[in-house]
CSV table of C-alpha atoms in Angstrom, one decimal:
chain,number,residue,atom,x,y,z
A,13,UNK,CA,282.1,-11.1,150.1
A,14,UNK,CA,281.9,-11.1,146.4
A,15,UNK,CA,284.0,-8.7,145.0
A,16,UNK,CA,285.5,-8.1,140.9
A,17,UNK,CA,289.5,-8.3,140.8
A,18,UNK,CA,291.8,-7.7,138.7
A,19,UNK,CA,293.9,-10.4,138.0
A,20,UNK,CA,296.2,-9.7,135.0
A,21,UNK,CA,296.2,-7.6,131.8
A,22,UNK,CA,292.2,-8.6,130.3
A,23,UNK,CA,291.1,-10.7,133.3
A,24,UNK,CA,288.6,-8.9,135.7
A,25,UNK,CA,286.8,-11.7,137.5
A,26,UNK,CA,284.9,-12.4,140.3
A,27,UNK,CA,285.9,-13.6,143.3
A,28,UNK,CA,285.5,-14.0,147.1
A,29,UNK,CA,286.8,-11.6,148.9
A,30,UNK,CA,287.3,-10.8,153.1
A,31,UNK,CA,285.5,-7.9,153.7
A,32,UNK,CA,287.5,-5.3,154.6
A,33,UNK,CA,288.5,-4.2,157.9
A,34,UNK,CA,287.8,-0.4,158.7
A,35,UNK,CA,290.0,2.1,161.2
A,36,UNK,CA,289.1,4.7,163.6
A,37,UNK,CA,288.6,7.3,160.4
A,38,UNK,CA,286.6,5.0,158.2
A,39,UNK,CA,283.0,3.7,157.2
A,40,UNK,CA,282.2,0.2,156.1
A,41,UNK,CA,279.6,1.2,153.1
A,42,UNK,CA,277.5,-2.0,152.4
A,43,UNK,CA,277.2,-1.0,148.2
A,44,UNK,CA,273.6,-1.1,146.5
A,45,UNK,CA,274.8,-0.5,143.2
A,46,UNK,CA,277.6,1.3,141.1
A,47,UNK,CA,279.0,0.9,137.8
A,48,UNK,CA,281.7,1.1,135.4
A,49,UNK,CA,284.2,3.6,134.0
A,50,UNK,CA,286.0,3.9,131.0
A,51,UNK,CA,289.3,4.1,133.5
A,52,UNK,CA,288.3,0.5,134.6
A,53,UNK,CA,288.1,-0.7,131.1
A,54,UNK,CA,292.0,1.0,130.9
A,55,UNK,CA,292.9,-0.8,133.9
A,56,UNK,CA,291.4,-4.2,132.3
A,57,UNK,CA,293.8,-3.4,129.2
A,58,UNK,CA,296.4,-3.3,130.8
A,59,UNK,CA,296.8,0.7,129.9
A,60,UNK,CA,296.6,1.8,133.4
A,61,UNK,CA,298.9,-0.7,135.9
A,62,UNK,CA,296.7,-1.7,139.5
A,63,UNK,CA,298.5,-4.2,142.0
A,64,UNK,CA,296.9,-7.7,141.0
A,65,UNK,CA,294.2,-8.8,143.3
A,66,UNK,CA,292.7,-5.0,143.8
A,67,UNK,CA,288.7,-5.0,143.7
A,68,UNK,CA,288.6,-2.4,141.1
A,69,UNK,CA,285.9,0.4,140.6
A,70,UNK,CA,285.5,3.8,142.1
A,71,UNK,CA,281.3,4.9,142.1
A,72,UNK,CA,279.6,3.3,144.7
A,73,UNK,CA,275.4,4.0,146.0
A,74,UNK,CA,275.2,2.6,149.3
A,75,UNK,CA,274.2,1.8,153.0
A,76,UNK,CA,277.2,2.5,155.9
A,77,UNK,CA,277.2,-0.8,157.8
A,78,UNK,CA,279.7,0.0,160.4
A,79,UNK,CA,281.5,3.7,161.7
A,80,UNK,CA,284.9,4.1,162.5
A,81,UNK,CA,285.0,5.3,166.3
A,82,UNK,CA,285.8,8.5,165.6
A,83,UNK,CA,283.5,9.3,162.4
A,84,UNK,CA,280.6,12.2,163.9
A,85,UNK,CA,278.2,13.0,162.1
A,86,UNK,CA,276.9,10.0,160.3
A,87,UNK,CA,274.9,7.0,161.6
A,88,UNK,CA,274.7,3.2,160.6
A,89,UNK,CA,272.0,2.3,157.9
A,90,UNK,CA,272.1,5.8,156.4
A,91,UNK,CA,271.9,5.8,152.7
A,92,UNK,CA,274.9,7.7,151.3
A,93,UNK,CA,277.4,8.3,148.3
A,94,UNK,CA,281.3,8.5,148.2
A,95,UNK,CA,283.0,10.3,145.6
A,96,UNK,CA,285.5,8.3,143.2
A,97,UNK,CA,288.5,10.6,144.6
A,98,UNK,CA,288.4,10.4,148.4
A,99,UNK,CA,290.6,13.1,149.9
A,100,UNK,CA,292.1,13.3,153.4
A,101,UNK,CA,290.5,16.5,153.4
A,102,UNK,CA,293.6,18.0,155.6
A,103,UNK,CA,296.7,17.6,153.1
A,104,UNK,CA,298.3,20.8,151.7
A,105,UNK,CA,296.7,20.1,148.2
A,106,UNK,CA,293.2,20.0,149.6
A,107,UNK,CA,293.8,23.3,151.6
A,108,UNK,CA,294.9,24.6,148.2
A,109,UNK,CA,291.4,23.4,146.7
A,110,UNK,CA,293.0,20.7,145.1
A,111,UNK,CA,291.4,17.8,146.6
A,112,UNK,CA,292.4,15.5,143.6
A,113,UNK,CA,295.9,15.8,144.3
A,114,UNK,CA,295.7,14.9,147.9
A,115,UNK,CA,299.2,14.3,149.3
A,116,UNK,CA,298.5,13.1,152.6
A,117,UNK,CA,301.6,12.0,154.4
A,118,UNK,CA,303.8,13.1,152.0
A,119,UNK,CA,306.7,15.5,152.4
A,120,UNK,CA,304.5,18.5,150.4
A,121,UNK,CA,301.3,17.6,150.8
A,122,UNK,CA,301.1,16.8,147.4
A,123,UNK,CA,300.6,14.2,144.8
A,124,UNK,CA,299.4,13.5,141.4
A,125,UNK,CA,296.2,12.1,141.1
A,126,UNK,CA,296.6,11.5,144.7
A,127,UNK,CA,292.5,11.6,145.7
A,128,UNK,CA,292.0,8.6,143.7
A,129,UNK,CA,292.2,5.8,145.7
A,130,UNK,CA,289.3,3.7,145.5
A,131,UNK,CA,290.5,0.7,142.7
A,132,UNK,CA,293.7,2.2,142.1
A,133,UNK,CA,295.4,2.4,145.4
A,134,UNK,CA,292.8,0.9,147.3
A,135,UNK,CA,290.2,-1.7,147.1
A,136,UNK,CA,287.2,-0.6,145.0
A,137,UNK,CA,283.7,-0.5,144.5
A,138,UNK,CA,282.4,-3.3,142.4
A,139,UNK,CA,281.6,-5.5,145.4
A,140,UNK,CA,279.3,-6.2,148.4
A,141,UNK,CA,281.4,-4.4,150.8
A,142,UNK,CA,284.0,-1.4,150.3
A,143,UNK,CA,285.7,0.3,153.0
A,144,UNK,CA,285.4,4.2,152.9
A,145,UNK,CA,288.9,6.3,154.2
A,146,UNK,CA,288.4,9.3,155.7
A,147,UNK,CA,284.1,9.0,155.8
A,148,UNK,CA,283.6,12.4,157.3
A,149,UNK,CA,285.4,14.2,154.6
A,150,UNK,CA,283.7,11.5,151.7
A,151,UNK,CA,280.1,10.5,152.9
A,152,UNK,CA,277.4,12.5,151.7
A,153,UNK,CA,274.0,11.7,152.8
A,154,UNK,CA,271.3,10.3,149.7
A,155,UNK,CA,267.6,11.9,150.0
A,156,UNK,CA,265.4,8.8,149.9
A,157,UNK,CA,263.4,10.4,147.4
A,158,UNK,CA,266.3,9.7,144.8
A,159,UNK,CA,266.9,6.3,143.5
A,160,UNK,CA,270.0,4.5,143.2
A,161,UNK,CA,270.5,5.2,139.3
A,162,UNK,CA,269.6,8.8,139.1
A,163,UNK,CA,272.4,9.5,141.9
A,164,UNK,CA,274.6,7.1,140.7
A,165,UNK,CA,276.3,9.5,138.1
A,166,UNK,CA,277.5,11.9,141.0
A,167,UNK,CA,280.6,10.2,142.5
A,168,UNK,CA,282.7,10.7,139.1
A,169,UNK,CA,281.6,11.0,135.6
A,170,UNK,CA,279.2,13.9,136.6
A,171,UNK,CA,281.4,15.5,138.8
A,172,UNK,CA,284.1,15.1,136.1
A,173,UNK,CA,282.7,16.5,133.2
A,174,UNK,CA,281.0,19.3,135.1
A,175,UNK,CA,284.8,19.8,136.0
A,176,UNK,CA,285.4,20.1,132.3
A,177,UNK,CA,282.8,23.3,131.8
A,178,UNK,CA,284.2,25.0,134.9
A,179,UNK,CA,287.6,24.3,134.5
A,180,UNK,CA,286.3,26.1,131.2
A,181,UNK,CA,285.6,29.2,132.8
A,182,UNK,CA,282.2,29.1,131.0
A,183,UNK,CA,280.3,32.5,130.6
A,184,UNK,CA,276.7,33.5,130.0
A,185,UNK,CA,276.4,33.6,125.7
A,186,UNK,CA,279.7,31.6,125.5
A,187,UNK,CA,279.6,29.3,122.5
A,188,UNK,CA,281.3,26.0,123.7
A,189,UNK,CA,282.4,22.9,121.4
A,190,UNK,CA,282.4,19.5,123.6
A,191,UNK,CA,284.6,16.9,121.8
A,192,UNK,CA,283.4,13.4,122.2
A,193,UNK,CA,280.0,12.3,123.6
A,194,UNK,CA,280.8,9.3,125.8
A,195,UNK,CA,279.3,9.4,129.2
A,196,UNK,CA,281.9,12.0,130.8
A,197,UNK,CA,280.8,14.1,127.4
A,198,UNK,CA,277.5,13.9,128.0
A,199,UNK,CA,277.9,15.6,131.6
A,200,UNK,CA,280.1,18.2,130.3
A,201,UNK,CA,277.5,19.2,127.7
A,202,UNK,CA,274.9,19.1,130.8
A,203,UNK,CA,277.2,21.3,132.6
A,204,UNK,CA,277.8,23.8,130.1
A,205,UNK,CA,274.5,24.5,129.6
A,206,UNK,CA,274.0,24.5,133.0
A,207,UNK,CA,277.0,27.7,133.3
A,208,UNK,CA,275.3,29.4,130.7
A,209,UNK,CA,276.6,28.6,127.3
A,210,UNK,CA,274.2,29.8,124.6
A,211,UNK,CA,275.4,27.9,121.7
A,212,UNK,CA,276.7,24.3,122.3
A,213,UNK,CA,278.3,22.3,119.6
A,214,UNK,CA,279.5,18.2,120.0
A,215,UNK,CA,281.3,15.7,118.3
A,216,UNK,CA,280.7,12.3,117.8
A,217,UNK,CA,279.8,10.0,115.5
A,218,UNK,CA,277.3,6.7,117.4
A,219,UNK,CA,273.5,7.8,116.9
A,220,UNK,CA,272.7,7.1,120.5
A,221,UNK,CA,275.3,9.6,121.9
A,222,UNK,CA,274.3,12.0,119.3
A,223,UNK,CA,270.5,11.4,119.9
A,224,UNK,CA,271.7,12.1,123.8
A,225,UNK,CA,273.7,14.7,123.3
A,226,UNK,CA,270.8,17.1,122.0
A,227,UNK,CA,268.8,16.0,125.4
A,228,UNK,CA,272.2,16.9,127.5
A,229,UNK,CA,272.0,20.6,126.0
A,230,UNK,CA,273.6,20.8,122.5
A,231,UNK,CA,272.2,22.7,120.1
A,232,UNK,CA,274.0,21.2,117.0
A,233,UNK,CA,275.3,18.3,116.9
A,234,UNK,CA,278.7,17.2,114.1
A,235,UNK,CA,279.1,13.4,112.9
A,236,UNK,CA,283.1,13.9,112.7
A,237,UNK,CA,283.0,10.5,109.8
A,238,UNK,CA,280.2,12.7,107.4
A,239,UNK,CA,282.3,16.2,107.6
A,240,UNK,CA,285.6,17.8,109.2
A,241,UNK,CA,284.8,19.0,112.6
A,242,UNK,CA,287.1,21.6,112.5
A,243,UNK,CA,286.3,22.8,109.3
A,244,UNK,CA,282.7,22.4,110.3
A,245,UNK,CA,282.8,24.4,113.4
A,246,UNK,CA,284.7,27.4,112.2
A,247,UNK,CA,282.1,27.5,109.2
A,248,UNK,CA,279.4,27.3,111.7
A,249,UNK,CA,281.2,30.4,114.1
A,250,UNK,CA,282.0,31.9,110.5
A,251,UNK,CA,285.6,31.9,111.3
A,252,UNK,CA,285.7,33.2,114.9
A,253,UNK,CA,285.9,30.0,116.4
A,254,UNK,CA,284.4,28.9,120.3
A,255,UNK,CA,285.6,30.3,123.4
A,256,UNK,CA,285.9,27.1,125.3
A,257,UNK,CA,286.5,23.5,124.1
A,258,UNK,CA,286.2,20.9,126.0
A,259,UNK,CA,287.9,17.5,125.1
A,260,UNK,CA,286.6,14.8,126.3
A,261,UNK,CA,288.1,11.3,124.7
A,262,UNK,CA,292.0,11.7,125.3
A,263,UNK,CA,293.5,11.1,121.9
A,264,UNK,CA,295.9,13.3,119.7
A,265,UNK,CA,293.4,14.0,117.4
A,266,UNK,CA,290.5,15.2,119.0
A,267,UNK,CA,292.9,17.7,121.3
A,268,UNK,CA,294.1,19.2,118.2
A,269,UNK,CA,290.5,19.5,117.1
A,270,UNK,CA,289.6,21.4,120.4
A,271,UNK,CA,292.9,23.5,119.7
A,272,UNK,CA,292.5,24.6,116.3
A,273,UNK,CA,288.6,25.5,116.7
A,274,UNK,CA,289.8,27.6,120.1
A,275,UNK,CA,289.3,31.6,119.4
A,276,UNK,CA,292.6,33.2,120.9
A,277,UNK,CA,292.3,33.7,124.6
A,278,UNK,CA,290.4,30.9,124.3
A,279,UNK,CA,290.0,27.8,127.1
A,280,UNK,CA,290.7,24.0,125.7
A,281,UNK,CA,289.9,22.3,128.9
A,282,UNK,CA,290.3,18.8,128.9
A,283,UNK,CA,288.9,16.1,130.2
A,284,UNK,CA,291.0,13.0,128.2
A,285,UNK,CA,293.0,10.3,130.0
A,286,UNK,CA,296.4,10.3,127.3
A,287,UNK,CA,298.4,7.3,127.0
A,288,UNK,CA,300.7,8.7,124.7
A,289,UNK,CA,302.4,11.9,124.4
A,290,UNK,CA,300.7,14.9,122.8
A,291,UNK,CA,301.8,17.1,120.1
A,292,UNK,CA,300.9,21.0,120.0
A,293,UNK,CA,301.0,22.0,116.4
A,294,UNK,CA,302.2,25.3,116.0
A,295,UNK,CA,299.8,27.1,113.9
A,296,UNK,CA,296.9,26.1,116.2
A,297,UNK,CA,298.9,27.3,118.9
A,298,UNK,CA,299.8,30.6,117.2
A,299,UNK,CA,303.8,30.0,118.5
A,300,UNK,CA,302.7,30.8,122.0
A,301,UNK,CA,301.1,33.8,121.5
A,302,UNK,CA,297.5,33.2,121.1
A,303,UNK,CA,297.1,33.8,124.5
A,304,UNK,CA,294.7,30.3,124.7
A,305,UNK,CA,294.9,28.6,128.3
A,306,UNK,CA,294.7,24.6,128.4
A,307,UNK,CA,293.3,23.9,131.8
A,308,UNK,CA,293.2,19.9,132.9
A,309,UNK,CA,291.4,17.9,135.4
A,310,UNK,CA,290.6,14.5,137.7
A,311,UNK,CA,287.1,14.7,138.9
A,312,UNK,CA,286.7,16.2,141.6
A,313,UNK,CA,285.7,14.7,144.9
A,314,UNK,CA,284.9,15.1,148.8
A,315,UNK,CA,281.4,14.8,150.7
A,316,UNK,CA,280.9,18.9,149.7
A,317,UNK,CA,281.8,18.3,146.1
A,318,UNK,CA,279.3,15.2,146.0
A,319,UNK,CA,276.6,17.3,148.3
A,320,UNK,CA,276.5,20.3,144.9
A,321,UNK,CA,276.0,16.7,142.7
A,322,UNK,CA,273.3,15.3,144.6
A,323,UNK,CA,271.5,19.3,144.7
A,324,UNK,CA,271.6,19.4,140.9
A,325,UNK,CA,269.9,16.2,140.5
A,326,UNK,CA,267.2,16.6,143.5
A,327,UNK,CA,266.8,20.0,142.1
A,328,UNK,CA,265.8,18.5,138.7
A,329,UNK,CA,268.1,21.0,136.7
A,330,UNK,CA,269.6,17.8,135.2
A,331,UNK,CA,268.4,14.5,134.6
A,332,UNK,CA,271.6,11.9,134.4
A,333,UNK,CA,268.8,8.6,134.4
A,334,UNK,CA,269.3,8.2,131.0
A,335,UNK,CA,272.4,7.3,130.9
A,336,UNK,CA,272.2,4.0,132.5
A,337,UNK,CA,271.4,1.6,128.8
A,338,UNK,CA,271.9,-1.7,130.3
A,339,UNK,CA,271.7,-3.3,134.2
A,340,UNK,CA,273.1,-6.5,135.6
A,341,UNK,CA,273.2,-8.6,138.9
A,342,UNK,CA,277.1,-8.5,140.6
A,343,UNK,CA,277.3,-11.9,139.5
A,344,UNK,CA,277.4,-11.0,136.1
A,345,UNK,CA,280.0,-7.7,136.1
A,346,UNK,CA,281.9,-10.2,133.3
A,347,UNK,CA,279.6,-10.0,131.1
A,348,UNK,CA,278.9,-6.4,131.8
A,349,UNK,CA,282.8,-5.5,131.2
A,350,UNK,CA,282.6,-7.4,127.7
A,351,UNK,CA,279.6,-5.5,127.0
A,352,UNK,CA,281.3,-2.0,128.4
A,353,UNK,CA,284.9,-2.9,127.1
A,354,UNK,CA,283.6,-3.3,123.6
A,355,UNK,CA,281.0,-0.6,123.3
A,356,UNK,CA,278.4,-2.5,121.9
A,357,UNK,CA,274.5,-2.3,122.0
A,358,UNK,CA,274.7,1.6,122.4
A,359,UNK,CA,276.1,1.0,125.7
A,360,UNK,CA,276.8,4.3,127.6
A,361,UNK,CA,276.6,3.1,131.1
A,362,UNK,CA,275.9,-0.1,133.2
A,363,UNK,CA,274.1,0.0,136.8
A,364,UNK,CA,275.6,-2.6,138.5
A,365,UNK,CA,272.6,-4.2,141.3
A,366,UNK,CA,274.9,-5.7,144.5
């Protein structure tokens, strides 16, 4: 099969590729199209550290092609999704609700970050074949109503940045400030509207994400190069500040942002992947005793988590089609990375045809 692999620090290419052999537990999911993250573009830098040879990618759309012998419940040629974090569904962490940390086999039960496996532990998604662990606690069934690109959102950056407004313990007539618009902040938006925020203000600073933002939900919208975000926002809440803010990009600057415009007993819930330490200035943190929580999350994942995706979409109560900006063949994923990698043509996300 044809599969992308990473071969060192700013080489993904593609390659041929055995197609993978599948155990008792598994599914063989022949993929009809996925996509790619902002974690892949990480791992292409060199920023995030995969074996060499992995097929990278974690969002797949596709057909099973071949059950495991003990997988109930599914059937060969059924149309189906997998979520980006694939739990065991049985580990202590995922009995604790914490199917991102899955520690399966582990002395605890736990470990960080654990649930990811697809293009991080495992082979991954951008390819013609991927193999599926644990399918009956990862599978969820696609209505054939729904095309491949209006589901394809659901096994991570929706289920991520919905994460980051729940994680926000949202509340009918919250006013919520979502820092950075990129895909994952576009869902976030989506999903604090969604939770009942009644005043939603984003950052960011490319037309296209701003002009997408407003159709996600927000209600005003802050270029962070024409004025000071925080400055702007406080002005806006005349003083009081939001009661949830959600960051979104992973850099010092924009979680101090979300800090300093929090209200005490406030929620900064973020959403960032940090490759450098953070700093907690005091004053925005009031020494400790502003009472503000900072909640974090992986997206989460598992055939129920993906089922509550898939209902939001077929339901209509959010439209994630818009997203997709450019498509390519499988036999072009390099030229959709350089696209991706670089942000340019008011890229937010690629559907990948297999």
């Amino acid at each position: 099969m044809k599969a992308a692999i990473f071969v060192e620090n700013g080489r993904i290419v593609l390659e041929d590729k055995a197609v993978p052999d599948i155990g008792p537990q598994d599914a063989l999911l022949r993929v009809t199209t996925t996509t790619i993250c902002g974690t892949d573009v990480h791992i292409l830098k060199g920023e995030y550290p995969v074996a060499k040879g992995l097929t990278i990618g974690h969002e797949p759309v596709g057909v099973i092609e071949k059950l495991g012998s003990e997988v109930k419940g599914f059937y060969e040629g059924q149309r189906v999704i997998a979520g980006a974090i694939t739990p065991s569904g049985w580990s202590n962490a995922c009995l604790c609700g914490f199917c991102s940390q899955d520690g399966a086999g582990t002395k605890h039960g736990w470990q960080a970050i654990g649930g990811w496996k697809f293009g991080n532990t495992i082979d991954g998604c951008q390819a013609e074949f991927v193999r599926v662990p644990d399918a009956m606690a990862n599978l969820a069934p696609v209505d054939d109503r729904l095309t491949d690109e209006q589901v394809l959102m659901c096994p991570d950056i929706m289920s991520t940045g919905f994460a980051g407004a729940e994680n926000g313990g949202i509340r009918i007539g919250d006013t919520v400030a979502v820092f950075a618009q990129g895909p994952i902040g576009l869902c976030a938006t989506a999903g604090a509207k969604l939770m009942g925020a009644t005043r939603i203000i984003t950052v960011d600073t490319v037309a296209a994400r701003m002009a997408m933002s407003r159709t996600m939900g927000a209600d005003e919208v802050i270029d962070f190069k024409a004025v000071d975000p925080v400055d702007a926002i406080m002005e806006m809440t005349d003083g009081r500040g939001v009661d949830v803010a959600i960051e979104a990009l992973g850099t010092q600057a924009t979680f101090e942002a979300a800090l300093r415009v929090l209200r005490p007993g406030g929620t900064l819930s973020s959403l960032g992947v940090y490759s450098s330490d953070l700093k907690i200035p005091l004053d925005a943190f009031a020494a400790g005793l502003g009472e503000k929580s900072i909640k974090t999350a992986l997206c989460p994942g598992g055939k129920e988590r993906m089922r509550r995706m898939l209902e939001v979409i077929s339901s209509g109560r959010v439209d994630l089609g818009g997203l997709v900006t450019h498509r390519y063949g499988l036999d072009d994923i390099e030229a959709a990375y350089e696209l991706f990698a670089n942000q340019r043509d008011g890229v937010l996300k690629v559907a990948i045809s297999v």
